[in-house]
Amino acid sequence: MSLVCAICNEVPEHPCVSPVSNQVFERRLIEKYIAENGTDPMNGQPLSEEQLIDIKVSHPIRPKAPSATSIPAILKSLQDEWDAVMLHSFTLRQQLQTTRQELSHALYQHDAACRVIARLTKEVTAAREALATLKPQAGLVAPQAIAASQPTAVGAGGEPMEINEQVGMTPEIIQKLQDKATILTTERKKRGKTVPEDLVRAEDLGKYHQVASHVGLHSASVPGILALDLCPSDTSKVLTGTLFLFRSGSLKLMFLEFGVKSFLSLCLFLPSQSVVFSASPDSTIRVWSVTGGNCVQVVRAHEAGVTGLSLHATGDYLLSSSEDQYWAFSDIQTGRVLTKVTDESAGCALTCAQFHPDGLIFGTGTADSQIKIWDLKERTNVANFPGHSGPVTSIAFSENGYYLATGAQDSSLKLWDLRKLKNFKTITLDNNYEVKSLVFDQSGTYLAVGGSDIRVYICKQWSEVLNFTDHTGLVTGVSFGDNARFLSSAGMDRSLKFYSL
């Protein structure tokens, strides 16, 4: 049943009822009538707006006007609605086209801005390199000339000269590094296809035992042997932490020491020349003559203890890392620091450093458990390997150039794939195991771990083939002989040991 207004005889939008006549009215019309007459329009009795009673109904559907009930009127109504929809659609298409043009213009501006930023960045990098090159040319020409003519220059008191100026990475040096890397990459790929015929097999390596032990070689005033290195060109020569030199074949002491007073944390052979390098917590890097037994050069690249040394494949440059958060790249011939870089965003001490076999990248470990991979030519950090939960103590690149082994104070050993930049193997060691040294053999077949004991793993399977517990202190250095024919180790018990069949 529909309500009909007694005045207009149409369905009211806001219906109300008069208590005087009990008739339904459109509120708008009855209020206007009451305002003019003050009575009910049906019976003339007095009526006020307050007396009107609203009727609560759902939204009423007004009947169509009589003019809209014919077929032509309905068709016209539909045509009007269609025209309105088409007009609205046309307006939306215009707005869409305008928005697309604005978006295209914004993308063009963004692309142009990126190109400008890239060009400016390239110009800034070129300007910095040019500035780094011009500075030493302007202020260090004379010292460089002196160093070239007197590579072992000494001061008035007979002490070696201390050289610590930063010279800069010249285009000639960068080209030299690139040429060497190209040669090494080609050779490495050829070697990687076959295993050396003279390499000791895994089943024979598992039969190794201790064949010699030298105890008490170092003074009790130092905290043990902290470093070990074999001469790459003659592995019969062994270098230990306070610069004792042995011939491992006869196991005889060649000469006692070079005369350094403080203990050394790192040592390194230069195979092409009769010199060795050493580093100590006093922040110095020293070059020693094997034949003369004296220090011929001191390089001051750092302001805190040196934590890592690595020789570049050219044999002309030395990488060092330090607790001062910097790594340095130095020229061995002149003793000058070519470049010195730090990751300012990290603000953390470097704990170790090692060159990749190709020499264009290298890795550093940090005290906050990060492994950082650096591009030497650009001096930039190109990759980070998180995963350890303690300070990184040692890193080692495999000879094939694909694998990186890292150890830390979280009693774990991690293997990383440099091609995929991810950790593909984690070896969990015993509780409280301390990793102090990692080294691959020259073929990249075996990995030796030194720390709470000595362990040797066969690569690819990463299964343990050897475990020696002969040292009574932490093992700080391990190294393989030619084709893994023997294994040498040194530790905090001030002993040097050799293992073979």
Tab-separated table of C-alpha atoms in Angstrom, residues 205 208-214 225 227-231 234-240 246-249 251 269 437-439 441 448-451 453-456 466 468 470-471 475-482 484-491 495-500:
chain	number	residue	atom	x	y	z
A	205	LEU	CA	97.124	-38.130	2.484
A	208	TYR	CA	100.204	-38.785	7.001
A	209	HIS	CA	101.798	-38.670	10.425
A	210	GLN	CA	104.195	-36.403	12.269
A	211	VAL	CA	107.724	-36.826	10.906
A	212	ALA	CA	109.511	-33.932	12.660
A	213	SER	CA	108.902	-31.503	15.492
A	214	HIS	CA	110.983	-28.504	16.538
A	225	ILE	CA	104.618	-18.570	16.888
A	227	ALA	CA	102.740	-16.832	11.625
A	228	LEU	CA	103.985	-19.401	9.132
A	229	ASP	CA	104.793	-19.276	5.413
A	230	LEU	CA	106.473	-21.509	2.832
A	231	CYS	CA	108.483	-20.078	-0.023
A	234	ASP	CA	111.094	-23.456	-2.925
A	235	THR	CA	108.850	-25.039	-0.312
A	236	SER	CA	111.890	-26.444	1.452
A	237	LYS	CA	112.235	-22.997	3.034
A	238	VAL	CA	109.937	-22.313	5.968
A	239	LEU	CA	109.431	-18.922	7.606
A	240	THR	CA	108.010	-18.623	11.121
A	246	PHE	CA	114.381	-23.510	8.137
A	247	ARG	CA	115.110	-25.851	5.310
A	248	SER	CA	112.318	-28.372	5.644
A	249	GLY	CA	114.098	-31.057	3.612
A	251	LEU	CA	115.020	-29.784	8.843
A	269	PHE	CA	108.002	-14.735	1.291
A	437	SER	CA	94.555	-20.301	9.710
A	438	LEU	CA	93.060	-21.502	6.405
A	439	VAL	CA	94.988	-22.537	3.312
A	441	ASP	CA	96.972	-26.478	-1.555
A	448	ALA	CA	93.794	-27.206	5.696
A	449	VAL	CA	92.393	-25.644	8.858
A	450	GLY	CA	94.539	-24.638	11.790
A	451	GLY	CA	93.209	-23.710	15.188
A	453	ASP	CA	93.862	-28.692	16.107
A	454	ILE	CA	94.799	-29.377	12.465
A	455	ARG	CA	92.177	-30.625	10.013
A	456	VAL	CA	92.398	-31.291	6.287
A	466	LEU	CA	93.124	-35.715	8.411
A	468	PHE	CA	96.194	-33.907	14.055
A	470	ASP	CA	99.943	-32.933	18.391
A	471	HIS	CA	100.194	-29.215	19.261
A	475	VAL	CA	97.747	-23.767	15.745
A	476	THR	CA	98.344	-20.348	14.192
A	477	GLY	CA	99.691	-21.389	10.790
A	478	VAL	CA	99.409	-24.325	8.377
A	479	SER	CA	100.841	-24.739	4.888
A	480	PHE	CA	101.133	-27.406	2.177
A	481	GLY	CA	104.320	-28.455	0.411
A	482	ASP	CA	104.600	-29.093	-3.344
A	484	ALA	CA	100.723	-31.728	-0.835
A	485	ARG	CA	103.789	-33.956	-0.216
A	486	PHE	CA	104.016	-32.610	3.320
A	487	LEU	CA	102.123	-30.379	5.710
A	488	SER	CA	103.781	-27.902	8.058
A	489	SER	CA	102.283	-26.226	11.097
A	490	ALA	CA	103.262	-23.796	13.846
A	491	GLY	CA	101.480	-22.861	17.040
A	495	SER	CA	106.804	-25.542	18.008
A	496	LEU	CA	107.142	-26.180	14.277
A	497	LYS	CA	105.904	-29.562	13.054
A	498	PHE	CA	106.004	-31.457	9.760
A	499	TYR	CA	103.625	-34.187	8.608
A	500	SER	CA	104.198	-36.625	5.741
